[in-house]
PDB file of C-alpha atoms in Angstrom:
ATOM      1  CA  MET A   1     109.929 143.816  86.710  1.00  0.00           C
ATOM      2  CA  ALA A   2     107.961 142.627  89.569  1.00  0.00           C
ATOM      3  CA  ILE A   3     105.299 140.857  88.070  1.00  0.00           C
ATOM      4  CA  ILE A   4     108.213 138.906  85.804  1.00  0.00           C
ATOM      5  CA  SER A   5     110.539 137.917  88.825  1.00  0.00           C
ATOM      6  CA  GLY A   6     107.265 137.331  91.349  1.00  0.00           C
ATOM      7  CA  PRO A   7     105.799 134.309  89.604  1.00  0.00           C
ATOM      8  CA  ALA A   8     108.578 132.952  88.703  1.00  0.00           C
ATOM      9  CA  LEU A   9     110.419 133.536  92.185  1.00  0.00           C
ATOM     10  CA  ALA A  10     106.875 131.082  93.168  1.00  0.00           C
ATOM     11  CA  GLN A  11     108.227 128.280  90.592  1.00  0.00           C
ATOM     12  CA  ASP A  12     111.845 128.265  91.664  1.00  0.00           C
ATOM     13  CA  THR A  13     109.909 127.981  95.522  1.00  0.00           C
ATOM     14  CA  GLU A  14     107.468 124.988  94.521  1.00  0.00           C
ATOM     15  CA  MET A  15     110.720 122.792  92.895  1.00  0.00           C
ATOM     16  CA  ALA A  16     112.561 123.837  95.707  1.00  0.00           C
ATOM     17  CA  GLU A  17     109.943 121.297  99.018  1.00  0.00           C
ATOM     18  CA  PRO A  18     109.439 117.612  97.763  1.00  0.00           C
ATOM     19  CA  PRO A  19     106.886 115.745  96.310  1.00  0.00           C
ATOM     20  CA  VAL A  20     104.071 115.253  99.230  1.00  0.00           C
ATOM     21  CA  GLU A  21     104.219 111.602  97.709  1.00  0.00           C
ATOM     22  CA  SER A  22     107.891 110.399  97.912  1.00  0.00           C
ATOM     23  CA  ALA A  23     107.746 110.578 101.889  1.00  0.00           C
ATOM     24  CA  GLU A  24     108.490 107.460 103.294  1.00  0.00           C
ATOM     25  CA  PRO A  25     106.200 105.501 105.868  1.00  0.00           C
ATOM     26  CA  ALA A  26     106.722 105.880 109.918  1.00  0.00           C
ATOM     27  CA  ASP A  27     107.612 102.911 110.110  1.00  0.00           C
ATOM     28  CA  THR A  28     110.529 102.108 107.561  1.00  0.00           C
ATOM     29  CA  ALA A  29     111.466 106.559 109.183  1.00  0.00           C
ATOM     30  CA  THR A  30     111.937 105.211 112.338  1.00  0.00           C
ATOM     31  CA  ALA A  31     115.393 102.646 110.980  1.00  0.00           C
ATOM     32  CA  THR A  32     116.783 104.982 108.223  1.00  0.00           C
ATOM     33  CA  THR A  33     116.513 107.441 111.047  1.00  0.00           C
ATOM     34  CA  LEU A  34     118.767 105.748 113.753  1.00  0.00           C
ATOM     35  CA  ALA A  35     122.520 106.137 114.102  1.00  0.00           C
ATOM     36  CA  PRO A  36     124.187 103.041 112.608  1.00  0.00           C
ATOM     37  CA  ASP A  37     125.720 102.610 116.228  1.00  0.00           C
ATOM     38  CA  GLN A  38     121.629 102.587 116.708  1.00  0.00           C
ATOM     39  CA  GLN A  39     120.507 100.050 114.253  1.00  0.00           C
ATOM     40  CA  SER A  40     122.782  97.306 115.061  1.00  0.00           C
ATOM     41  CA  THR A  41     121.051  98.458 118.239  1.00  0.00           C
ATOM     42  CA  TYR A  42     117.788  97.984 116.754  1.00  0.00           C
ATOM     43  CA  ASP A  43     118.239  95.086 114.497  1.00  0.00           C
ATOM     44  CA  ALA A  44     119.537  92.446 117.668  1.00  0.00           C
ATOM     45  CA  TRP A  45     116.049  93.134 119.352  1.00  0.00           C
ATOM     46  CA  ALA A  46     113.769  90.807 119.243  1.00  0.00           C
ATOM     47  CA  PRO A  47     110.164  91.485 116.448  1.00  0.00           C
ATOM     48  CA  ALA A  48     107.997  91.834 119.951  1.00  0.00           C
ATOM     49  CA  GLN A  49     111.002  94.279 120.878  1.00  0.00           C
ATOM     50  CA  GLN A  50     111.393  96.060 117.623  1.00  0.00           C
ATOM     51  CA  ALA A  51     107.858  96.875 117.756  1.00  0.00           C
ATOM     52  CA  GLN A  52     106.904  98.204 120.658  1.00  0.00           C
ATOM     53  CA  TYR A  53     109.413 100.481 120.227  1.00  0.00           C
ATOM     54  CA  ASP A  54     108.273 101.528 116.356  1.00  0.00           C
ATOM     55  CA  ALA A  55     104.540 101.894 118.027  1.00  0.00           C
ATOM     56  CA  TRP A  56     106.258 104.615 120.218  1.00  0.00           C
ATOM     57  CA  PRO A  57     105.921 108.159 119.494  1.00  0.00           C
ATOM     58  CA  SER A  58     108.308 109.654 117.198  1.00  0.00           C
ATOM     59  CA  GLU A  59     109.676 111.376 120.601  1.00  0.00           C
ATOM     60  CA  THR A  60     109.603 108.598 123.139  1.00  0.00           C
ATOM     61  CA  GLN A  61     112.134 106.688 120.400  1.00  0.00           C
ATOM     62  CA  THR A  62     114.229 110.129 120.688  1.00  0.00           C
ATOM     63  CA  TYR A  63     114.171 110.484 124.729  1.00  0.00           C
ATOM     64  CA  PHE A  64     115.308 106.613 124.822  1.00  0.00           C
ATOM     65  CA  TRP A  65     118.478 106.426 123.040  1.00  0.00           C
ATOM     66  CA  SER A  66     120.115 110.062 125.038  1.00  0.00           C
ATOM     67  CA  LEU A  67     119.105 107.269 127.501  1.00  0.00           C
ATOM     68  CA  THR A  68     122.627 105.670 129.120  1.00  0.00           C
ATOM     69  CA  PRO A  69     122.036 101.795 127.985  1.00  0.00           C
ATOM     70  CA  GLU A  70     121.263 101.666 132.257  1.00  0.00           C
ATOM     71  CA  ARG A  71     118.091 103.704 131.564  1.00  0.00           C
ATOM     72  CA  GLN A  72     117.393 102.023 128.630  1.00  0.00           C
ATOM     73  CA  GLU A  73     117.631  98.489 130.058  1.00  0.00           C
ATOM     74  CA  LEU A  74     115.387 100.299 132.907  1.00  0.00           C
ATOM     75  CA  PHE A  75     113.346 101.885 130.386  1.00  0.00           C
ATOM     76  CA  TRP A  76     111.801  98.712 128.586  1.00  0.00           C
ATOM     77  CA  ARG A  77     110.331  97.235 132.437  1.00  0.00           C
ATOM     78  CA  ILE A  78     107.863 100.996 132.732  1.00  0.00           C
ATOM     79  CA  SER A  79     105.255 100.997 130.932  1.00  0.00           C
ATOM     80  CA  ASP A  80     104.565 103.362 127.334  1.00  0.00           C
ATOM     81  CA  ALA A  81     102.398 105.197 129.136  1.00  0.00           C
ATOM     82  CA  ASP A  82     104.945 105.701 131.645  1.00  0.00           C
ATOM     83  CA  LYS A  83     107.011 106.217 128.481  1.00  0.00           C
ATOM     84  CA  SER A  84     105.781 108.144 127.060  1.00  0.00           C
ATOM     85  CA  THR A  85     105.268 111.254 129.507  1.00  0.00           C
ATOM     86  CA  LEU A  86     108.885 110.919 130.390  1.00  0.00           C
ATOM     87  CA  ALA A  87     109.559 111.712 127.299  1.00  0.00           C
ATOM     88  CA  THR A  88     108.501 114.954 127.683  1.00  0.00           C
ATOM     89  CA  LEU A  89     108.853 115.768 131.254  1.00  0.00           C
ATOM     90  CA  PRO A  90     110.685 119.002 131.683  1.00  0.00           C
ATOM     91  CA  PRO A  91     114.824 117.754 132.343  1.00  0.00           C
ATOM     92  CA  GLU A  92     114.881 118.475 136.145  1.00  0.00           C
ATOM     93  CA  GLN A  93     110.876 115.745 136.767  1.00  0.00           C
ATOM     94  CA  GLN A  94     112.908 113.293 134.204  1.00  0.00           C
ATOM     95  CA  THR A  95     115.592 113.784 136.902  1.00  0.00           C
ATOM     96  CA  GLN A  96     112.961 113.081 139.635  1.00  0.00           C
ATOM     97  CA  ALA A  97     111.311 110.665 137.766  1.00  0.00           C
ATOM     98  CA  TRP A  98     114.437 108.686 137.174  1.00  0.00           C
ATOM     99  CA  ALA A  99     115.542 108.728 140.607  1.00  0.00           C
ATOM    100  CA  GLN A 100     111.935 106.726 141.858  1.00  0.00           C
ATOM    101  CA  ILE A 101     112.255 104.462 139.162  1.00  0.00           C
ATOM    102  CA  GLU A 102     116.606 103.688 140.168  1.00  0.00           C
ATOM    103  CA  ALA A 103     115.406 103.761 143.032  1.00  0.00           C
ATOM    104  CA  GLN A 104     112.318 101.165 143.135  1.00  0.00           C
ATOM    105  CA  ALA A 105     114.802  98.529 140.523  1.00  0.00           C
ATOM    106  CA  ALA A 106     116.853  98.851 142.876  1.00  0.00           C
ATOM    107  CA  GLY A 107     115.349  97.166 144.584  1.00  0.00           C
ATOM    108  CA  MET A 108     114.092  94.302 142.652  1.00  0.00           C
ATOM    109  CA  PRO A 109     116.200  91.440 141.083  1.00  0.00           C
ATOM    110  CA  ALA A 110     117.107  91.901 136.926  1.00  0.00           C
ATOM    111  CA  PRO A 111     114.659  89.913 134.611  1.00  0.00           C
ATOM    112  CA  THR A 112     115.583  87.616 132.476  1.00  0.00           C
ATOM    113  CA  ALA A 113     115.965  88.343 129.152  1.00  0.00           C
ATOM    114  CA  ASP A 114     112.419  85.544 128.811  1.00  0.00           C
ATOM    115  CA  PRO A 115     111.862  84.483 131.618  1.00  0.00           C
ATOM    116  CA  ALA A 116     110.062  81.361 129.708  1.00  0.00           C
ATOM    117  CA  ALA A 117     113.486  81.143 129.239  1.00  0.00           C
ATOM    118  CA  ASP A 118     114.695  80.407 131.832  1.00  0.00           C
ATOM    119  CA  PRO A 119     112.538  77.905 133.439  1.00  0.00           C
ATOM    120  CA  THR A 120     114.203  78.486 137.921  1.00  0.00           C
ATOM    121  CA  GLN A 121     112.628  81.814 137.034  1.00  0.00           C
ATOM    122  CA  PRO A 122     108.736  82.445 139.134  1.00  0.00           C
ATOM    123  CA  ALA A 123     106.496  84.425 137.299  1.00  0.00           C
ATOM    124  CA  ASP A 124     107.279  86.572 140.653  1.00  0.00           C
ATOM    125  CA  PRO A 125     110.758  86.531 141.647  1.00  0.00           C
ATOM    126  CA  THR A 126     109.237  87.039 145.492  1.00  0.00           C
ATOM    127  CA  ALA A 127     106.667  84.263 145.427  1.00  0.00           C
ATOM    128  CA  ASP A 128     108.635  81.505 146.705  1.00  0.00           C
ATOM    129  CA  PRO A 129     106.916  78.777 144.729  1.00  0.00           C
ATOM    130  CA  MET A 130     108.302  76.278 148.294  1.00  0.00           C
ATOM    131  CA  ALA A 131     107.018  77.964 151.424  1.00  0.00           C
ATOM    132  CA  ASP A 132     103.714  77.081 152.920  1.00  0.00           C
ATOM    133  CA  PRO A 133     102.388  79.734 154.536  1.00  0.00           C
ATOM    134  CA  THR A 134     100.342  77.799 156.695  1.00  0.00           C
ATOM    135  CA  THR A 135     103.317  75.887 158.681  1.00  0.00           C
ATOM    136  CA  ALA A 136     105.837  76.435 161.018  1.00  0.00           C
ATOM    137  CA  ASP A 137     109.998  78.665 160.194  1.00  0.00           C
ATOM    138  CA  PRO A 138     112.158  75.713 161.072  1.00  0.00           C
ATOM    139  CA  ALA A 139     115.143  77.939 160.844  1.00  0.00           C
ATOM    140  CA  THR A 140     113.059  79.907 164.257  1.00  0.00           C
ATOM    141  CA  PRO A 141     113.901  77.516 166.754  1.00  0.00           C
ATOM    142  CA  ASP A 142     113.647  80.452 169.445  1.00  0.00           C
ATOM    143  CA  GLU A 143     109.406  79.482 168.421  1.00  0.00           C
ATOM    144  CA  PRO A 144     108.401  76.526 170.532  1.00  0.00           C
ATOM    145  CA  GLU A 145     106.265  74.756 168.040  1.00  0.00           C
ATOM    146  CA  THR A 146     101.947  74.528 169.317  1.00  0.00           C
ATOM    147  CA  ASP A 147      98.448  73.075 167.862  1.00  0.00           C
ATOM    148  CA  GLU A 148      97.773  75.986 169.998  1.00  0.00           C
ATOM    149  CA  PRO A 149      95.954  78.486 168.739  1.00  0.00           C
ATOM    150  CA  MET A 150      97.270  82.291 168.467  1.00  0.00           C
TER     151      MET A 150
END
């Protein structure tokens, strides 16, 4: 009986494995593995943002969905290389990295969703296009205006 049951058992095992050619392409697998709320969020993104997300390694995509909405927003601001690195760090190092990311973000104004959509925003939010560094600031009357070099 051992000779007959051996091949029969092996045959049952082979039938239980899915055929390789039935696997979905990587780009559609991402969309089908999202929870319904994640899928609706993904569908609301601009095509460029979807393409950026689709280019991330699966572990980075999974990490993204584990973040709070506030951290997800910050996650979009860092480079893709930093995203991948952050996703692979041990939890204690992720905590340290997020402390730095959040501290940096606290000192910066939030970007608009599309800078081109808001023409009042300069490309560099810290730059004042009207400021001329060669002129004295009229708001500082304590300094006398002179033509003498400093």
